[in-house]
């Protein structure tokens, strides 16, 4: 059963005539939502062809697969998620996301910010530091059902007390079950940290490979290999990632989309729109209409 989009979330529908092996032609759709009082973003989507490129976020990703099968790559490992399975990604995790051959997948995702997660963790007695999820793939029917209920609650017009109570209770249970305060990844070498800090500060400017290699005193070849190994993606992908994250912030502030594309160094409005949708799942226009609502 592939549910058609409904409700108050904004939708991007893509009608596809392509067939994946034994899959029949299908219509992809994606609903992006923003719960204003909590300040948390949501996605409900069905994808047959859409594949997320290698990217990362500065927020957490919590998702449940409702139908079909999905896969993603995190670091050097590939993970598979069937219906009922859950996905947990920490800020900075470089990952992909795609349907498996033979059909699409429908899923619900929530994107809490680190400050929100830290507050819930502290109230749940998990300590003052930011917790991180231990493993990107988990299977727990009870908590998966609880997360689906939370997602539906935040997507509907429930009163703020109901929404906040469900958010704190469910996220707290997920953190207690699947997170701790120990880092999942070792610290990066200082030269790569310097390169990351430079890209974080200069994402809206042209950056060359020579600049970065000289900054960290490595050859271009060794810098590229080290950066990819430590960050999980090449420097140009990381730079574009930071631009997409900056675009999300500027859209929420009400900046015009054309100005954002030019300000962040995208070659054209269509290039910005295409890359934004590939990474976030909906177009900048759909995203803007929801987060500004």
XYZ file of C-alpha atoms in Angstrom:
293
model
C 0.000 0.000 0.000
C 1.501 3.332 -1.104
C -0.437 6.111 0.539
C -1.023 9.252 -1.523
C 0.196 12.501 0.024
C -2.379 14.242 2.191
C -2.589 16.650 5.082
C -0.882 19.952 5.718
C 2.659 19.083 4.627
C 3.826 20.533 1.317
C 4.393 18.031 -1.462
C 6.713 17.599 -4.431
C 5.262 14.956 -6.768
C 7.394 13.502 -9.541
C 5.562 11.274 -12.040
C 7.958 8.647 -13.283
C 7.501 6.342 -16.233
C 10.682 4.381 -15.526
C 10.615 0.794 -14.336
C 13.079 -0.758 -11.905
C 13.433 -4.402 -12.858
C 10.063 -5.891 -11.778
C 8.663 -2.663 -10.374
C 5.724 -1.117 -12.160
C 5.742 2.603 -13.026
C 5.123 4.693 -9.916
C 4.732 8.252 -8.759
C 7.293 9.590 -6.324
C 6.212 12.155 -3.768
C 7.754 13.968 -0.824
C 6.075 16.015 1.898
C 8.297 18.348 3.898
C 6.965 19.769 7.137
C 8.078 22.128 9.882
C 6.562 22.062 13.369
C 6.726 25.702 14.356
C 6.426 25.528 18.152
C 9.076 22.797 18.430
C 11.224 24.036 15.571
C 11.689 20.535 14.139
C 11.542 19.518 10.461
C 9.803 16.394 9.129
C 9.707 14.442 5.882
C 7.221 11.848 4.629
C 8.186 10.482 1.208
C 7.935 7.677 -1.297
C 10.880 7.219 -3.668
C 11.392 4.794 -6.536
C 14.206 6.499 -8.445
C 15.368 9.320 -6.210
C 18.754 8.593 -4.633
C 20.369 10.913 -2.121
C 23.993 11.672 -3.052
C 26.789 11.401 -0.503
C 26.073 14.187 1.994
C 25.801 15.027 5.681
C 23.709 17.301 7.908
C 24.348 19.512 10.906
C 21.314 17.908 12.598
C 20.230 14.387 13.518
C 18.255 12.113 11.196
C 15.762 9.655 12.704
C 13.713 7.642 10.221
C 11.486 4.601 9.925
C 10.807 2.674 6.722
C 7.054 2.129 6.345
C 7.027 0.133 3.128
C 9.550 -1.360 0.715
C 13.304 -1.604 1.157
C 15.986 1.050 1.386
C 19.769 1.085 1.545
C 22.396 3.648 2.461
C 26.150 3.886 2.694
C 27.817 5.287 5.804
C 31.599 5.417 5.725
C 32.831 2.245 4.048
C 29.809 0.148 4.980
C 26.430 -0.334 3.307
C 23.289 -0.866 5.391
C 19.888 -2.222 4.377
C 16.528 -1.344 5.897
C 13.283 -3.245 5.382
C 9.806 -2.109 6.406
C 9.709 -1.459 10.163
C 13.450 -0.814 10.395
C 14.848 2.422 11.803
C 17.765 4.626 10.748
C 19.725 6.885 13.123
C 22.318 9.349 11.810
C 24.344 11.792 13.865
C 25.318 15.304 12.732
C 28.247 15.061 10.352
C 27.624 11.452 9.297
C 28.410 11.240 5.569
C 25.794 9.010 3.992
C 23.759 8.216 0.905
C 20.190 6.884 0.608
C 18.495 4.960 -2.188
C 15.796 2.390 -2.976
C 16.837 -1.171 -3.703
C 16.325 -2.540 -7.223
C 12.857 -3.935 -7.703
C 10.741 -1.249 -6.055
C 10.576 1.907 -4.007
C 10.283 2.694 -0.322
C 8.058 4.898 1.805
C 9.462 6.434 4.975
C 9.044 9.034 7.670
C 11.975 11.098 8.940
C 12.491 13.704 11.652
C 15.436 16.107 11.856
C 16.009 17.359 15.410
C 18.776 19.881 16.049
C 21.630 19.025 18.442
C 20.397 21.547 21.031
C 16.948 19.907 21.031
C 18.447 16.441 21.442
C 20.721 17.636 24.232
C 17.813 19.157 26.169
C 15.721 15.992 25.871
C 18.694 13.832 26.847
C 19.312 15.911 29.967
C 15.639 15.715 30.963
C 15.765 11.932 30.441
C 18.694 11.625 32.857
C 21.330 10.883 30.210
C 23.764 13.560 31.304
C 24.571 17.097 30.140
C 26.602 16.246 27.031
C 25.215 15.715 23.544
C 24.438 12.002 23.071
C 25.174 10.230 19.806
C 23.445 7.204 18.371
C 25.537 4.062 18.677
C 24.570 2.379 15.417
C 22.881 3.666 12.248
C 20.493 0.705 11.923
C 18.142 -0.582 14.612
C 15.093 -2.848 14.712
C 12.565 -2.399 17.502
C 8.884 -2.748 16.551
C 7.632 -1.003 19.699
C 9.849 2.074 19.305
C 9.324 2.167 15.541
C 5.563 2.312 16.134
C 6.058 5.038 18.762
C 8.130 7.080 16.311
C 5.487 6.743 13.605
C 2.853 8.001 16.072
C 5.087 10.950 16.981
C 5.621 11.810 13.319
C 1.883 11.746 12.620
C 1.248 13.874 15.710
C 3.769 16.525 14.650
C 2.387 16.492 11.094
C -1.155 17.191 12.278
C -2.657 20.244 13.942
C -2.381 19.032 17.528
C -2.058 21.561 20.352
C 1.501 22.522 21.416
C 1.320 20.678 24.754
C 0.337 17.418 23.038
C 3.094 17.812 20.429
C 5.818 18.718 22.936
C 4.851 15.894 25.278
C 4.989 13.332 22.464
C 8.308 14.735 21.220
C 10.054 14.640 24.616
C 8.654 11.240 25.566
C 9.419 9.467 22.281
C 12.799 11.060 21.600
C 13.809 10.375 25.205
C 12.916 6.702 24.795
C 14.902 6.467 21.552
C 17.938 8.089 23.163
C 17.753 5.797 26.193
C 17.585 2.740 23.928
C 20.077 3.602 21.218
C 22.408 6.466 22.210
C 25.255 7.262 24.564
C 27.767 10.064 25.069
C 30.795 8.260 23.658
C 31.879 9.432 20.198
C 31.194 6.986 17.375
C 34.196 8.180 15.355
C 37.798 8.951 16.429
C 38.967 12.557 16.369
C 40.222 13.839 13.025
C 43.898 14.743 12.498
C 44.621 18.445 13.012
C 45.376 19.215 9.319
C 41.988 17.863 8.202
C 40.270 19.753 11.015
C 41.892 22.954 9.727
C 40.605 22.257 6.226
C 37.092 21.558 7.529
C 37.135 24.766 9.579
C 38.279 26.722 6.515
C 35.476 25.311 4.373
C 32.934 25.967 7.131
C 34.011 29.615 7.217
C 34.338 30.123 3.444
C 31.515 28.053 1.946
C 30.191 31.115 0.071
C 33.509 31.755 -1.725
C 35.384 29.971 -4.514
C 37.873 27.517 -3.002
C 40.668 25.754 -4.895
C 42.388 22.467 -4.157
C 45.754 24.296 -4.105
C 44.464 26.616 -1.363
C 43.404 23.733 0.836
C 46.533 21.660 0.254
C 48.798 24.621 1.088
C 46.719 25.437 4.159
C 47.390 22.005 5.663
C 50.901 21.546 4.181
C 50.071 18.374 2.249
C 50.352 17.487 -1.417
C 47.096 17.708 -3.305
C 46.999 13.937 -3.723
C 47.572 13.164 -0.035
C 45.198 15.896 1.057
C 42.397 14.490 -1.106
C 42.930 10.958 0.181
C 43.159 12.060 3.830
C 40.140 14.375 3.638
C 37.934 11.715 2.051
C 39.059 9.084 4.551
C 38.460 11.298 7.584
C 35.349 13.258 6.539
C 33.647 10.595 4.427
C 33.388 12.660 1.246
C 35.710 14.678 -1.016
C 36.272 18.405 -0.330
C 34.055 19.611 -3.192
C 31.125 17.528 -1.902
C 31.662 18.820 1.637
C 31.719 22.409 0.361
C 28.459 21.947 -1.539
C 26.991 20.321 1.552
C 27.779 23.395 3.637
C 26.146 25.553 0.962
C 22.951 23.501 1.113
C 22.917 23.794 4.924
C 23.415 27.564 4.631
C 20.604 27.701 2.063
C 18.238 26.009 4.552
C 19.057 28.682 7.129
C 18.664 31.558 4.667
C 15.369 30.194 3.336
C 14.015 30.035 6.892
C 15.023 33.694 7.350
C 12.995 34.691 4.279
C 15.801 35.393 1.800
C 14.733 35.265 -1.890
C 15.716 31.985 -3.541
C 17.475 33.665 -6.480
C 19.572 35.738 -4.091
C 20.478 32.643 -2.080
C 21.690 30.794 -5.171
C 23.933 33.706 -6.170
C 25.129 34.409 -2.638
C 26.222 30.826 -2.021
C 28.136 30.393 -5.265
C 25.843 28.077 -7.234
C 26.408 28.391 -10.968
C 22.700 29.003 -11.681
C 19.255 28.901 -10.125
C 18.598 25.529 -11.763
C 21.849 24.128 -10.378
C 20.833 25.285 -6.886
C 17.328 23.815 -7.236
C 18.629 20.482 -8.519
C 21.268 20.048 -5.811
C 18.923 21.177 -3.038
C 16.260 18.662 -4.048
C 18.806 15.863 -4.410
C 20.057 16.473 -0.867
C 16.896 17.498 1.022
C 14.237 15.625 -0.959
C 12.092 18.609 -1.993
C 12.685 21.757 -4.047
C 13.770 25.020 -2.375
C 10.365 26.517 -3.181
C 8.462 23.732 -1.398
C 10.864 23.892 1.509
C 10.421 27.674 1.758
C 6.620 27.505 1.782
C 6.642 25.102 4.703
C 9.368 26.499 6.973
C 8.030 30.034 6.533
C 4.413 29.038 7.214
